[in-house]
GROMACS .gro file of C-alpha atoms in nm:
model
  199
    1MET     CA    1  -0.281   0.621  -2.566
    2VAL     CA    2  -0.313   0.773  -2.208
    3ASN     CA    3   0.063   0.914  -2.257
    4THR     CA    4   0.002   1.023  -2.572
    5ILE     CA    5  -0.291   1.225  -2.466
    6LEU     CA    6  -0.056   1.358  -2.190
    7LYS     CA    7   0.214   1.459  -2.435
    8GLU     CA    8  -0.018   1.647  -2.635
    9ALA     CA    9  -0.185   1.816  -2.335
   10ASP     CA   10   0.201   1.927  -2.259
   11LEU     CA   11   0.259   2.083  -2.587
   12PHE     CA   12  -0.073   2.247  -2.568
   13CYS     CA   13  -0.009   2.395  -2.209
   14PRO     CA   14   0.376   2.343  -2.071
   15ASN     CA   15   0.262   2.478  -1.762
   16SER     CA   16   0.016   2.184  -1.612
   17VAL     CA   17  -0.034   2.034  -1.374
   18ARG     CA   18  -0.092   1.666  -1.335
   19ILE     CA   19  -0.321   1.540  -1.013
   20ASN     CA   20  -0.376   1.146  -1.018
   21PHE     CA   21  -0.693   1.091  -0.807
   22THR     CA   22  -0.956   0.812  -0.800
   23ILE     CA   23  -1.345   0.780  -0.870
   24TYR     CA   24  -1.553   0.524  -0.704
   25LEU     CA   25  -1.963   0.524  -0.837
   26PHE     CA   26  -2.123   0.359  -0.548
   27MET     CA   27  -2.427   0.157  -0.783
   28LYS     CA   28  -2.681  -0.119  -0.632
   29LYS     CA   29  -2.502  -0.153  -0.319
   30LYS     CA   30  -2.133  -0.172  -0.508
   31TRP     CA   31  -1.826   0.006  -0.575
   32LEU     CA   32  -1.759   0.072  -0.972
   33LYS     CA   33  -1.424   0.161  -1.010
   34LEU     CA   34  -1.296   0.381  -1.276
   35GLY     CA   35  -0.975   0.363  -1.370
   36LEU     CA   36  -0.701   0.373  -1.652
   37PRO     CA   37  -0.699   0.338  -1.927
   38ILE     CA   38  -1.100   0.320  -1.937
   39VAL     CA   39  -1.131   0.665  -1.838
   40PHE     CA   40  -0.927   0.951  -1.896
   41LEU     CA   41  -1.025   1.349  -1.795
   42GLY     CA   42  -0.831   1.676  -1.961
   43LEU     CA   43  -0.866   1.942  -1.754
   44LEU     CA   44  -0.687   2.233  -1.879
   45ALA     CA   45  -0.786   2.541  -1.687
   46GLY     CA   46  -0.532   2.910  -1.745
   47CYS     CA   47  -0.351   2.723  -1.961
   48GLY     CA   48  -0.254   3.128  -2.081
   49LYS     CA   49  -0.094   3.168  -1.721
   50PRO     CA   50   0.193   2.987  -1.635
   51GLY     CA   51   0.136   2.715  -1.367
   52HIS     CA   52  -0.232   2.725  -1.445
   53GLY     CA   53  -0.283   2.451  -1.665
   54MET     CA   54  -0.435   2.119  -1.517
   55VAL     CA   55  -0.428   1.786  -1.647
   56ALA     CA   56  -0.636   1.548  -1.420
   57THR     CA   57  -0.592   1.183  -1.447
   58ILE     CA   58  -0.828   0.920  -1.331
   59THR     CA   59  -0.664   0.576  -1.142
   60GLY     CA   60  -0.820   0.304  -0.979
   61VAL     CA   61  -0.683   0.237  -0.603
   62PRO     CA   62  -0.928   0.073  -0.394
   63PRO     CA   63  -1.008   0.246  -0.064
   64GLU     CA   64  -0.846  -0.046   0.141
   65VAL     CA   65  -0.509   0.083  -0.075
   66GLN     CA   66  -0.554   0.411  -0.016
   67LYS     CA   67  -0.566   0.378   0.346
   68VAL     CA   68  -0.233   0.193   0.359
   69ASN     CA   69  -0.053   0.417   0.092
   70ALA     CA   70  -0.165   0.699   0.310
   71VAL     CA   71   0.046   0.560   0.583
   72LEU     CA   72   0.316   0.433   0.395
   73GLU     CA   73   0.383   0.787   0.224
   74LYS     CA   74   0.396   0.994   0.536
   75LYS     CA   75   0.771   1.034   0.574
   76GLY     CA   76   0.842   1.065   0.940
   77GLN     CA   77   0.524   0.812   1.066
   78THR     CA   78   0.698   0.619   1.356
   79PHE     CA   79   0.541   0.231   1.449
   80MET     CA   80   0.656  -0.041   1.730
   81ALA     CA   81   0.731  -0.326   1.489
   82ALA     CA   82   0.601  -0.608   1.624
   83ASP     CA   83   0.620  -0.488   1.997
   84GLU     CA   84   0.968  -0.575   2.010
   85GLY     CA   85   1.146  -0.301   1.762
   86HIS     CA   86   1.156   0.086   1.688
   87ALA     CA   87   1.021   0.131   1.336
   88LYS     CA   88   1.070   0.486   1.118
   89ILE     CA   89   0.974   0.585   0.717
   90GLU     CA   90   1.283   0.761   0.674
   91GLU     CA   91   1.175   0.782   0.287
   92PRO     CA   92   0.792   0.699   0.129
   93TYR     CA   93   0.708   0.328   0.096
   94THR     CA   94   1.024   0.244   0.322
   95ILE     CA   95   1.020   0.114   0.678
   96LYS     CA   96   1.341   0.129   0.899
   97VAL     CA   97   1.309  -0.093   1.183
   98ASP     CA   98   1.578  -0.033   1.421
   99PRO     CA   99   1.601  -0.307   1.746
  100ASN     CA  100   1.581  -0.197   2.079
  101ASP     CA  101   1.918  -0.283   2.231
  102GLY     CA  102   2.104  -0.095   1.924
  103TYR     CA  103   2.391  -0.366   1.872
  104ASP     CA  104   2.203  -0.532   1.566
  105THR     CA  105   2.180  -0.366   1.228
  106ALA     CA  106   1.881  -0.191   1.129
  107GLN     CA  107   1.622  -0.344   0.876
  108TYR     CA  108   1.474  -0.191   0.616
  109VAL     CA  109   1.136  -0.310   0.471
  110LYS     CA  110   1.013  -0.127   0.100
  111PHE     CA  111   0.710  -0.203  -0.018
  112LYS     CA  112   0.578  -0.170  -0.421
  113TYR     CA  113   0.184  -0.185  -0.472
  114LEU     CA  114   0.112  -0.441  -0.750
  115GLU     CA  115  -0.285  -0.513  -0.775
  116PRO     CA  116  -0.585  -0.546  -0.576
  117ILE     CA  117  -0.729  -0.864  -0.431
  118LYS     CA  118  -1.062  -0.951  -0.342
  119LEU     CA  119  -1.129  -1.095   0.024
  120ASN     CA  120  -1.408  -1.066   0.264
  121GLY     CA  121  -1.590  -0.849   0.013
  122LYS     CA  122  -1.320  -0.604   0.013
  123GLU     CA  123  -1.025  -0.512  -0.231
  124TYR     CA  124  -0.688  -0.530  -0.062
  125GLY     CA  125  -0.390  -0.457  -0.185
  126ILE     CA  126  -0.080  -0.701  -0.295
  127TYR     CA  127   0.237  -0.547  -0.268
  128LYS     CA  128   0.618  -0.657  -0.315
  129VAL     CA  129   0.845  -0.668  -0.019
  130GLN     CA  130   1.215  -0.581  -0.042
  131VAL     CA  131   1.419  -0.663   0.270
  132SER     CA  132   1.690  -0.549   0.325
  133GLY     CA  133   1.940  -0.582   0.670
  134GLU     CA  134   1.962  -0.846   0.915
  135GLY     CA  135   1.758  -0.667   1.173
  136ILE     CA  136   1.697  -0.853   1.484
  137ALA     CA  137   1.821  -1.174   1.466
  138SER     CA  138   1.573  -1.384   1.684
  139SER     CA  139   1.304  -1.141   1.713
  140ASP     CA  140   0.973  -1.128   1.547
  141ALA     CA  141   1.027  -0.763   1.468
  142ALA     CA  142   1.272  -0.907   1.147
  143LEU     CA  143   1.168  -1.006   0.795
  144ILE     CA  144   1.400  -1.271   0.615
  145LYS     CA  145   1.596  -1.108   0.377
  146GLY     CA  146   1.522  -1.091   0.009
  147SER     CA  147   1.234  -1.016  -0.222
  148GLN     CA  148   0.857  -1.166  -0.097
  149TYR     CA  149   0.519  -1.023  -0.124
  150ALA     CA  150   0.254  -0.952   0.101
  151ILE     CA  151  -0.124  -0.841   0.162
  152VAL     CA  152  -0.106  -0.520   0.360
  153TYR     CA  153  -0.393  -0.387   0.514
  154LYS     CA  154  -0.479  -0.133   0.803
  155GLN     CA  155  -0.680  -0.222   1.061
  156LYS     CA  156  -0.714  -0.193   1.436
  157ASP     CA  157  -0.554  -0.476   1.662
  158ASN     CA  158  -0.695  -0.690   1.937
  159ASP     CA  159  -0.622  -0.380   2.167
  160GLY     CA  160  -0.751  -0.088   1.941
  161ARG     CA  161  -0.461   0.056   1.796
  162GLN     CA  162  -0.469   0.137   1.435
  163THR     CA  163  -0.168  -0.078   1.271
  164ILE     CA  164  -0.050  -0.171   0.939
  165PHE     CA  165  -0.014  -0.576   0.887
  166LEU     CA  166   0.141  -0.829   0.631
  167THR     CA  167   0.037  -1.200   0.559
  168MET     CA  168   0.296  -1.269   0.307
  169ALA     CA  169   0.397  -1.573   0.065
  170TRP     CA  170   0.657  -1.635  -0.143
  171LYS     CA  171   0.477  -1.638  -0.458
  172LYS     CA  172   0.224  -1.387  -0.537
  173SER     CA  173  -0.023  -1.618  -0.720
  174ASP     CA  174  -0.040  -1.816  -0.372
  175PHE     CA  175  -0.274  -1.565  -0.236
  176LYS     CA  176  -0.521  -1.643  -0.508
  177LYS     CA  177  -0.459  -2.007  -0.462
  178ASP     CA  178  -0.580  -1.977  -0.112
  179LYS     CA  179  -0.792  -1.712  -0.055
  180LYS     CA  180  -1.005  -1.866   0.170
  181THR     CA  181  -0.696  -1.859   0.423
  182PHE     CA  182  -0.599  -1.537   0.344
  183SER     CA  183  -0.955  -1.411   0.408
  184SER     CA  184  -0.973  -1.586   0.754
  185VAL     CA  185  -0.596  -1.443   0.846
  186ILE     CA  186  -0.756  -1.060   0.777
  187LYS     CA  187  -1.072  -1.137   0.940
  188ASN     CA  188  -0.998  -1.318   1.311
  189ASN     CA  189  -0.640  -1.110   1.284
  190TYR     CA  190  -0.401  -1.373   1.373
  191ARG     CA  191  -0.144  -1.565   1.175
  192TYR     CA  192  -0.022  -1.226   1.004
  193ASP     CA  193   0.374  -1.227   0.962
  194ILE     CA  194   0.414  -0.882   1.100
  195ASN     CA  195   0.220  -0.576   1.203
  196TYR     CA  196   0.330  -0.222   1.234
  197THR     CA  197   0.146  -0.032   1.503
  198ILE     CA  198   0.127   0.323   1.437
  199GLN     CA  199   0.257   0.589   1.715
   0.00000   0.00000   0.00000
């Protein structure tokens, strides 16, 4: 339905610019999320002039996920991986982790947001994580190669530093089967698999 509307909008205003954003309504102490395909806003402005048209769609991305994505989208952002390896976003949603000694190969950690999960009263993001490269053989900064799933969240570490944390599982369904454990991991800031301290 939404794609059909967008195609029609393109025909009506071929110079349109699409802007994705999120609307949350705070009602009765709860966030009400409005997202596709429930809500669609079409704003057409100045279609008679090239580049002035605008079509806006509403997508539902929770605030906690937005915090993580804002970091993962920032090309050039640097981190300290598990306080051992130097890491950097060379491409959006991909963290490159370099070993300290320069002899081992780099490891690439690629993130893809899948869906939200509610823990401790907040909606966090479940991501598919694709890991390539050996990384540092005997280091906490290296992850197992291949595809895994992770709840990725941003909060301060025990030293008060803004950090991206990953708590991982082999199956996406594991997070919902054991929500109590994963809620405790996030709340108490322990037993996570890796952390990327923002520099």
